[in-house]
Amino acid sequence: MPTPIIAVANQKGGVGKTTTAVNLAACLAERRKKILLVDLDPQANATSGLGLAKTEGASIYDSLLGDRPLQEIIQPSADSRLDVVASEVDLAGAEIEVARAEHHLLRLAMALAPLAAQNHYDFIFVDCPPSLGILTMNALHAADGLLIPMQCEYYALEGISVILNLVHKLHDSGAAPRLAVEGIVMTMYDMRTNLSQQVVGEIRTHFPDKIYDSLIPRSVRLAEAPSHGLPIIAYDPNCTGAAAYRQLAREFLKRRKTAVEPAGADAPPAPAPDAPPA
Ligand SMILES: Nc1ncnc2c1ncn2[C@@H]1O[C@H](COP(=O)(O)OP(=O)(O)OP(=O)(O)O)[C@@H](O)[C@H]1O
Ligand SMILES: [Mg+2]
């Protein structure tokens, strides 16, 4: 099976997409998974959040336009199990060029396919920009799973409906047949406010199978870590934000395991039938 590709997307800005992509990736790497994080956002926040520079001439831009194989632009991060494909500011301009290119919604899928087939990574994550424009549409066409970070705020449910409707429309039109909703991560949870609890309750009622039990708390340490170019488990390994993303990584793997393996796969093997009489 090719490496699963997970798009981290939500059309709304500032809901914790990049924070989730970077920290979930880092926590999975800590659990000995080999991860590639592709920064598909011209803001390049995932790139800088992992301490890498925005790299002109060696960014996802070059692969989307078919100029360079994606394998050539992969960069190591400080964690040997976490590699990155960087972004650059010009990616905003690339959107226009991609729109004019052949198979314009499949550019990322085509760039990632050979790598996914190699199975060198356990997971490939794609951090998307805050829109449902061509870059995010490329991520959805390339992905097997859609991970939706949602801020615990009043309009959360409406926000989820927008992106879920898009997934349904894609499926109805026969596009992105492999894409499934991986899960919904509630971010910036503040247990002291009724609003946070109400919003989580509401999402849980509507999407009981999709919402992760792990809630990401609002935490100053999580907001500080990117300015040091570090994931939270390196910046402050003992803070509540680090614990939350570690828990999310555990839950992510556990759910995938149950989804992939048939029920009873963990059960002890059935006793061998009696040997036939000699
Ligand atoms: N759990 C949290 N607690 C406190 N601050 C957070 C948390 N998660 C994210 N932030 C901060 O909120 C801001 C937005 O987060 P982030 O960049 O992850 O969102 P995003 O959805 O990727 O944004 P964009 O849509 O612009 O790409 C950042 O400054 C980030 O550091
Ligand atoms: Mg972002």
mmCIF file of C-alpha atoms and ligand atoms in Angstrom:
data_model
loop_
_atom_site.group_PDB
_atom_site.id
_atom_site.type_symbol
_atom_site.label_atom_id
_atom_site.label_comp_id
_atom_site.label_asym_id
_atom_site.label_seq_id
_atom_site.Cartn_x
_atom_site.Cartn_y
_atom_site.Cartn_z
ATOM 1 C CA MET A 1 0.000 0.000 0.000
ATOM 2 C CA PRO A 2 1.406 3.447 -0.859
ATOM 3 C CA THR A 3 2.189 5.853 1.969
ATOM 4 C CA PRO A 4 -1.005 7.499 3.269
ATOM 5 C CA ILE A 5 -1.214 11.194 2.437
ATOM 6 C CA ILE A 6 -3.063 13.353 4.962
ATOM 7 C CA ALA A 7 -4.185 16.883 4.074
ATOM 8 C CA VAL A 8 -4.464 19.205 7.062
ATOM 9 C CA ALA A 9 -7.060 21.671 5.849
ATOM 10 C CA ASN A 10 -9.715 24.153 6.876
ATOM 11 C CA GLN A 11 -10.696 27.146 4.768
ATOM 12 C CA LYS A 12 -10.688 29.355 7.847
ATOM 13 C CA GLY A 13 -7.454 31.097 8.835
ATOM 14 C CA GLY A 14 -5.716 30.773 12.181
ATOM 15 C CA VAL A 15 -7.533 27.678 13.432
ATOM 16 C CA GLY A 16 -4.412 25.638 14.178
ATOM 17 C CA LYS A 17 -3.739 23.837 10.880
ATOM 18 C CA THR A 18 -0.007 24.487 10.897
ATOM 19 C CA THR A 19 0.367 23.998 14.646
ATOM 20 C CA THR A 20 -1.388 20.637 14.280
ATOM 21 C CA ALA A 21 0.526 19.578 11.157
ATOM 22 C CA VAL A 22 3.918 20.405 12.703
ATOM 23 C CA ASN A 23 3.250 18.976 16.145
ATOM 24 C CA LEU A 24 1.356 15.868 15.110
ATOM 25 C CA ALA A 25 4.156 15.145 12.634
ATOM 26 C CA ALA A 26 6.796 15.657 15.347
ATOM 27 C CA CYS A 27 4.921 13.483 17.859
ATOM 28 C CA LEU A 28 4.520 10.689 15.299
ATOM 29 C CA ALA A 29 8.252 10.931 14.560
ATOM 30 C CA GLU A 30 8.861 10.624 18.299
ATOM 31 C CA ARG A 31 6.864 7.385 18.118
ATOM 32 C CA ARG A 32 9.380 6.136 15.532
ATOM 33 C CA LYS A 33 7.261 6.883 12.470
ATOM 34 C CA LYS A 34 8.999 8.321 9.439
ATOM 35 C CA ILE A 35 7.172 11.472 8.376
ATOM 36 C CA LEU A 36 7.278 13.901 5.471
ATOM 37 C CA LEU A 37 5.617 17.268 6.013
ATOM 38 C CA VAL A 38 4.813 19.181 2.834
ATOM 39 C CA ASP A 39 4.263 22.905 3.350
ATOM 40 C CA LEU A 40 1.714 23.916 0.728
ATOM 41 C CA ASP A 41 1.022 27.372 2.187
ATOM 42 C CA PRO A 42 2.748 30.444 0.697
ATOM 43 C CA GLN A 43 2.916 31.803 4.269
ATOM 44 C CA ALA A 44 5.485 29.019 4.862
ATOM 45 C CA ASN A 45 4.616 28.784 8.554
ATOM 46 C CA ALA A 46 5.288 25.047 8.782
ATOM 47 C CA THR A 47 8.651 25.602 7.099
ATOM 48 C CA SER A 48 9.744 28.299 9.548
ATOM 49 C CA GLY A 49 8.029 26.543 12.464
ATOM 50 C CA LEU A 50 10.498 23.690 11.975
ATOM 51 C CA GLY A 51 13.438 26.059 11.777
ATOM 52 C CA LEU A 52 13.884 25.895 8.004
ATOM 53 C CA ALA A 53 14.238 28.851 5.670
ATOM 54 C CA LYS A 54 11.797 29.623 2.891
ATOM 55 C CA THR A 55 13.757 28.229 0.001
ATOM 56 C CA GLU A 56 13.601 29.809 -3.403
ATOM 57 C CA GLY A 57 14.340 27.292 -6.141
ATOM 58 C CA ALA A 58 13.898 24.303 -3.825
ATOM 59 C CA SER A 59 10.306 24.505 -2.695
ATOM 60 C CA ILE A 60 7.099 22.670 -3.458
ATOM 61 C CA TYR A 61 6.551 25.367 -6.112
ATOM 62 C CA ASP A 62 9.157 23.720 -8.341
ATOM 63 C CA SER A 63 7.505 20.322 -8.095
ATOM 64 C CA LEU A 64 3.976 21.553 -8.619
ATOM 65 C CA LEU A 65 5.013 22.987 -11.926
ATOM 66 C CA GLY A 66 6.802 19.764 -12.792
ATOM 67 C CA ASP A 67 10.259 21.321 -12.934
ATOM 68 C CA ARG A 68 11.843 19.163 -10.244
ATOM 69 C CA PRO A 69 10.975 15.768 -8.807
ATOM 70 C CA LEU A 70 9.719 16.133 -5.262
ATOM 71 C CA GLN A 71 12.388 13.739 -3.993
ATOM 72 C CA GLU A 72 15.044 16.314 -4.891
ATOM 73 C CA ILE A 73 13.664 19.077 -2.702
ATOM 74 C CA ILE A 74 13.106 17.148 0.515
ATOM 75 C CA GLN A 75 15.028 18.689 3.403
ATOM 76 C CA PRO A 76 15.892 17.127 6.754
ATOM 77 C CA SER A 77 14.623 18.776 9.936
ATOM 78 C CA ALA A 78 16.340 18.649 13.326
ATOM 79 C CA ASP A 79 14.549 15.337 13.887
ATOM 80 C CA SER A 80 15.984 12.620 11.661
ATOM 81 C CA ARG A 81 12.564 10.991 11.284
ATOM 82 C CA LEU A 82 10.845 14.187 10.156
ATOM 83 C CA ASP A 83 11.578 15.556 6.675
ATOM 84 C CA VAL A 84 10.126 18.663 5.101
ATOM 85 C CA VAL A 85 9.259 19.982 1.666
ATOM 86 C CA ALA A 86 9.519 23.719 2.182
ATOM 87 C CA SER A 87 7.338 26.480 0.863
ATOM 88 C CA GLU A 88 8.220 29.908 -0.372
ATOM 89 C CA VAL A 89 6.388 33.169 -0.760
ATOM 90 C CA ASP A 90 6.235 32.763 -4.537
ATOM 91 C CA LEU A 91 3.903 29.841 -4.063
ATOM 92 C CA ALA A 92 1.136 32.435 -4.164
ATOM 93 C CA GLY A 93 2.193 33.184 -7.730
ATOM 94 C CA ALA A 94 2.509 29.487 -8.445
ATOM 95 C CA GLU A 95 -1.223 29.192 -7.873
ATOM 96 C CA ILE A 96 -1.819 31.198 -11.028
ATOM 97 C CA GLU A 97 0.690 29.180 -13.020
ATOM 98 C CA VAL A 98 -0.717 25.911 -11.728
ATOM 99 C CA ALA A 99 -4.208 27.046 -12.745
ATOM 100 C CA ARG A 100 -2.992 27.316 -16.323
ATOM 101 C CA ALA A 101 -1.170 24.000 -16.317
ATOM 102 C CA GLU A 102 -2.537 20.729 -17.592
ATOM 103 C CA HIS A 103 -4.269 18.597 -14.933
ATOM 104 C CA HIS A 104 -4.160 21.644 -12.676
ATOM 105 C CA LEU A 105 -5.926 19.948 -9.752
ATOM 106 C CA LEU A 106 -3.691 16.881 -9.880
ATOM 107 C CA ARG A 107 -0.280 18.552 -9.811
ATOM 108 C CA LEU A 108 0.435 17.644 -6.179
ATOM 109 C CA ALA A 109 -0.980 14.142 -6.595
ATOM 110 C CA MET A 110 1.338 13.609 -9.565
ATOM 111 C CA ALA A 111 4.331 15.049 -7.694
ATOM 112 C CA LEU A 112 3.720 12.873 -4.615
ATOM 113 C CA ALA A 113 2.742 9.614 -6.334
ATOM 114 C CA PRO A 114 6.260 8.240 -7.001
ATOM 115 C CA LEU A 115 7.311 9.054 -3.441
ATOM 116 C CA ALA A 116 4.205 7.508 -1.894
ATOM 117 C CA ALA A 117 4.767 4.387 -3.984
ATOM 118 C CA GLN A 118 8.307 4.025 -2.602
ATOM 119 C CA ASN A 119 6.901 3.635 0.901
ATOM 120 C CA HIS A 120 9.896 5.314 2.452
ATOM 121 C CA TYR A 121 7.636 7.299 4.799
ATOM 122 C CA ASP A 122 4.920 6.057 7.133
ATOM 123 C CA PHE A 123 2.835 9.202 6.574
ATOM 124 C CA ILE A 124 2.945 12.277 4.360
ATOM 125 C CA PHE A 125 1.211 15.366 5.809
ATOM 126 C CA VAL A 126 0.273 18.403 3.718
ATOM 127 C CA ASP A 127 -0.230 21.718 5.518
ATOM 128 C CA CYS A 128 -2.759 23.718 3.484
ATOM 129 C CA PRO A 129 -3.345 27.464 3.173
ATOM 130 C CA PRO A 130 -6.513 29.027 4.598
ATOM 131 C CA SER A 131 -8.693 28.831 1.504
ATOM 132 C CA LEU A 132 -10.313 26.268 -0.723
ATOM 133 C CA GLY A 133 -8.337 27.542 -3.707
ATOM 134 C CA ILE A 134 -6.235 25.603 -6.147
ATOM 135 C CA LEU A 135 -3.508 24.671 -3.648
ATOM 136 C CA THR A 136 -5.930 23.151 -1.141
ATOM 137 C CA MET A 137 -7.842 21.471 -3.977
ATOM 138 C CA ASN A 138 -4.543 19.907 -5.062
ATOM 139 C CA ALA A 139 -4.044 18.615 -1.522
ATOM 140 C CA LEU A 140 -7.550 17.123 -1.447
ATOM 141 C CA HIS A 141 -6.984 15.400 -4.794
ATOM 142 C CA ALA A 142 -3.679 13.961 -3.563
ATOM 143 C CA ALA A 143 -4.836 12.894 -0.108
ATOM 144 C CA ASP A 144 -6.276 9.736 1.377
ATOM 145 C CA GLY A 145 -7.242 11.489 4.590
ATOM 146 C CA LEU A 146 -8.516 14.953 5.457
ATOM 147 C CA LEU A 147 -7.608 16.121 8.945
ATOM 148 C CA ILE A 148 -9.638 19.164 9.956
ATOM 149 C CA PRO A 149 -8.392 21.329 12.826
ATOM 150 C CA MET A 150 -11.264 23.326 14.298
ATOM 151 C CA GLN A 151 -11.008 26.175 16.724
ATOM 152 C CA CYS A 152 -13.377 25.896 19.674
ATOM 153 C CA GLU A 153 -15.495 28.880 18.696
ATOM 154 C CA TYR A 154 -19.056 29.684 17.882
ATOM 155 C CA TYR A 155 -19.091 29.113 14.110
ATOM 156 C CA ALA A 156 -17.165 25.833 14.185
ATOM 157 C CA LEU A 157 -20.062 23.718 12.942
ATOM 158 C CA GLU A 158 -20.748 25.969 9.938
ATOM 159 C CA GLY A 159 -17.037 25.884 9.104
ATOM 160 C CA ILE A 160 -16.975 22.090 9.089
ATOM 161 C CA SER A 161 -20.041 21.923 6.865
ATOM 162 C CA VAL A 162 -18.317 24.015 4.197
ATOM 163 C CA ILE A 163 -15.345 21.688 3.840
ATOM 164 C CA LEU A 164 -17.411 18.506 4.218
ATOM 165 C CA ASN A 165 -19.786 19.674 1.484
ATOM 166 C CA LEU A 166 -16.785 20.199 -0.734
ATOM 167 C CA VAL A 167 -15.630 16.625 -0.089
ATOM 168 C CA HIS A 168 -19.125 15.345 -0.961
ATOM 169 C CA LYS A 169 -19.164 17.380 -4.149
ATOM 170 C CA LEU A 170 -15.765 16.021 -5.136
ATOM 171 C CA HIS A 171 -16.965 12.479 -4.567
ATOM 172 C CA ASP A 172 -20.224 13.100 -6.452
ATOM 173 C CA SER A 173 -18.265 14.315 -9.439
ATOM 174 C CA GLY A 174 -16.039 11.246 -9.303
ATOM 175 C CA ALA A 175 -12.985 13.219 -8.163
ATOM 176 C CA ALA A 176 -10.725 12.358 -5.222
ATOM 177 C CA PRO A 177 -12.283 8.902 -4.763
ATOM 178 C CA ARG A 178 -9.710 7.883 -2.130
ATOM 179 C CA LEU A 179 -10.290 10.919 0.064
ATOM 180 C CA ALA A 180 -11.937 10.208 3.419
ATOM 181 C CA VAL A 181 -12.332 12.392 6.475
ATOM 182 C CA GLU A 182 -9.530 11.304 8.777
ATOM 183 C CA GLY A 183 -10.723 13.225 11.797
ATOM 184 C CA ILE A 184 -11.575 16.549 13.408
ATOM 185 C CA VAL A 185 -9.129 18.020 15.936
ATOM 186 C CA MET A 186 -10.524 20.606 18.315
ATOM 187 C CA THR A 187 -7.910 23.279 18.983
ATOM 188 C CA MET A 188 -7.461 26.193 21.375
ATOM 189 C CA TYR A 189 -9.730 24.477 23.854
ATOM 190 C CA ASP A 190 -10.213 26.448 27.040
ATOM 191 C CA MET A 191 -11.799 24.285 29.696
ATOM 192 C CA ARG A 192 -12.670 27.311 31.786
ATOM 193 C CA THR A 193 -15.156 28.573 29.236
ATOM 194 C CA ASN A 194 -18.612 27.164 28.621
ATOM 195 C CA LEU A 195 -18.223 28.043 24.960
ATOM 196 C CA SER A 196 -15.345 25.591 24.428
ATOM 197 C CA GLN A 197 -17.290 22.815 26.101
ATOM 198 C CA GLN A 198 -20.457 23.610 24.156
ATOM 199 C CA VAL A 199 -18.646 23.664 20.828
ATOM 200 C CA VAL A 200 -16.903 20.340 21.507
ATOM 201 C CA GLY A 201 -20.254 18.892 22.611
ATOM 202 C CA GLU A 202 -21.926 20.076 19.435
ATOM 203 C CA ILE A 203 -19.240 18.704 17.128
ATOM 204 C CA ARG A 204 -19.265 15.437 19.072
ATOM 205 C CA THR A 205 -23.036 15.142 18.606
ATOM 206 C CA HIS A 206 -22.806 15.679 14.857
ATOM 207 C CA PHE A 207 -19.582 13.806 14.150
ATOM 208 C CA PRO A 208 -19.141 11.235 16.923
ATOM 209 C CA ASP A 209 -16.851 9.030 14.832
ATOM 210 C CA LYS A 210 -14.732 11.846 13.467
ATOM 211 C CA ILE A 211 -13.891 14.082 16.419
ATOM 212 C CA TYR A 212 -10.736 13.036 18.286
ATOM 213 C CA ASP A 213 -11.017 12.625 22.048
ATOM 214 C CA SER A 214 -7.702 14.467 22.377
ATOM 215 C CA LEU A 215 -8.412 18.182 22.803
ATOM 216 C CA ILE A 216 -5.647 20.696 22.114
ATOM 217 C CA PRO A 217 -5.666 23.328 24.866
ATOM 218 C CA ARG A 218 -5.087 27.004 24.307
ATOM 219 C CA SER A 219 -1.463 27.324 25.395
ATOM 220 C CA VAL A 220 1.010 30.172 25.184
ATOM 221 C CA ARG A 221 3.834 27.635 24.840
ATOM 222 C CA LEU A 222 2.258 26.255 21.640
ATOM 223 C CA ALA A 223 2.113 29.776 20.233
ATOM 224 C CA GLU A 224 5.736 30.496 21.230
ATOM 225 C CA ALA A 225 7.357 27.326 19.881
ATOM 226 C CA PRO A 226 7.311 28.284 16.147
ATOM 227 C CA SER A 227 9.289 31.471 16.782
ATOM 228 C CA HIS A 228 12.081 29.193 18.063
ATOM 229 C CA GLY A 229 11.739 26.945 15.005
ATOM 230 C CA LEU A 230 10.822 23.993 17.180
ATOM 231 C CA PRO A 231 7.891 21.639 17.605
ATOM 232 C CA ILE A 232 6.371 21.790 21.066
ATOM 233 C CA ILE A 233 7.934 18.490 22.218
ATOM 234 C CA ALA A 234 11.380 20.002 21.650
ATOM 235 C CA TYR A 235 10.557 23.491 22.930
ATOM 236 C CA ASP A 236 8.789 22.526 26.155
ATOM 237 C CA PRO A 237 8.371 18.747 26.323
ATOM 238 C CA ASN A 238 6.489 18.809 29.615
ATOM 239 C CA CYS A 239 3.845 21.448 28.921
ATOM 240 C CA THR A 240 0.156 20.679 28.445
ATOM 241 C CA GLY A 241 0.371 21.400 24.706
ATOM 242 C CA ALA A 242 3.093 18.757 24.280
ATOM 243 C CA ALA A 243 1.018 16.239 26.229
ATOM 244 C CA ALA A 244 -2.043 17.008 24.083
ATOM 245 C CA TYR A 245 -0.250 16.520 20.775
ATOM 246 C CA ARG A 246 1.393 13.322 22.047
ATOM 247 C CA GLN A 247 -2.031 12.041 22.966
ATOM 248 C CA LEU A 248 -3.367 13.026 19.553
ATOM 249 C CA ALA A 249 -0.521 11.101 17.877
ATOM 250 C CA ARG A 250 -1.391 8.000 19.918
ATOM 251 C CA GLU A 251 -5.066 8.342 19.069
ATOM 252 C CA PHE A 252 -4.320 8.976 15.381
ATOM 253 C CA LEU A 253 -2.297 5.742 15.157
ATOM 254 C CA LYS A 254 -4.776 3.738 17.169
ATOM 255 C CA ARG A 255 -7.687 4.784 14.970
ATOM 256 C CA ARG A 256 -5.772 4.060 11.793
ATOM 257 C CA LYS A 257 -4.878 0.635 13.112
ATOM 258 C CA THR A 258 -8.493 -0.207 13.857
ATOM 259 C CA ALA A 259 -9.598 1.189 10.515
ATOM 260 C CA VAL A 260 -7.036 -0.798 8.519
ATOM 261 C CA GLU A 261 -7.033 -4.077 10.416
ATOM 262 C CA PRO A 262 -10.171 -6.199 10.444
ATOM 263 C CA ALA A 263 -11.947 -6.660 13.778
ATOM 264 C CA GLY A 264 -10.237 -9.291 15.864
ATOM 265 C CA ALA A 265 -6.873 -8.737 14.149
ATOM 266 C CA ASP A 266 -5.243 -8.408 17.575
ATOM 267 C CA ALA A 267 -6.840 -11.579 18.870
ATOM 268 C CA PRO A 268 -4.542 -14.544 19.512
ATOM 269 C CA PRO A 269 -4.291 -16.938 16.579
ATOM 270 C CA ALA A 270 -6.877 -19.671 16.479
ATOM 271 C CA PRO A 271 -5.610 -23.030 17.757
ATOM 272 C CA ALA A 272 -4.324 -25.282 14.986
ATOM 273 C CA PRO A 273 -6.788 -27.938 13.951
ATOM 274 C CA ASP A 274 -6.033 -31.392 15.282
ATOM 275 C CA ALA A 275 -3.444 -33.175 13.239
ATOM 276 C CA PRO A 276 -5.019 -35.770 10.990
ATOM 277 C CA PRO A 277 -4.622 -39.293 12.288
ATOM 278 C CA ALA A 278 -1.444 -40.917 11.065
HETATM 279 N N1 LIG B 1 -3.511 25.547 20.946
HETATM 280 C C1 LIG B 1 -3.066 26.791 20.760
HETATM 281 N N2 LIG B 1 -2.921 27.637 21.801
HETATM 282 C C2 LIG B 1 -2.496 28.899 21.609
HETATM 283 N N3 LIG B 1 -2.136 29.410 20.436
HETATM 284 C C3 LIG B 1 -2.247 28.615 19.354
HETATM 285 C C4 LIG B 1 -2.708 27.262 19.459
HETATM 286 N N4 LIG B 1 -2.706 26.720 18.222
HETATM 287 C C5 LIG B 1 -2.268 27.673 17.398
HETATM 288 N N5 LIG B 1 -1.990 28.805 18.065
HETATM 289 C C6 LIG B 1 -1.517 30.080 17.511
HETATM 290 O O1 LIG B 1 -2.576 30.629 16.754
HETATM 291 C C7 LIG B 1 -2.107 31.159 15.535
HETATM 292 C C8 LIG B 1 -2.739 30.396 14.380
HETATM 293 O O2 LIG B 1 -2.319 29.046 14.452
HETATM 294 P P1 LIG B 1 -1.833 28.277 13.160
HETATM 295 O O3 LIG B 1 -0.826 29.048 12.423
HETATM 296 O O4 LIG B 1 -1.497 26.888 13.553
HETATM 297 O O5 LIG B 1 -3.211 28.278 12.356
HETATM 298 P P2 LIG B 1 -3.434 28.027 10.814
HETATM 299 O O6 LIG B 1 -4.816 27.475 10.692
HETATM 300 O O7 LIG B 1 -2.331 27.241 10.233
HETATM 301 O O8 LIG B 1 -3.359 29.509 10.248
HETATM 302 P P3 LIG B 1 -3.377 29.912 8.691
HETATM 303 O O9 LIG B 1 -4.775 29.704 8.265
HETATM 304 O O10 LIG B 1 -2.948 31.343 8.667
HETATM 305 O O11 LIG B 1 -2.411 29.002 7.991
HETATM 306 C C9 LIG B 1 -0.590 31.022 15.576
HETATM 307 O O12 LIG B 1 -0.053 32.201 16.073
HETATM 308 C C10 LIG B 1 -0.364 29.884 16.541
HETATM 309 O O13 LIG B 1 0.877 29.964 17.183
HETATM 310 MG MG MG B 2 -1.119 27.637 8.593
#
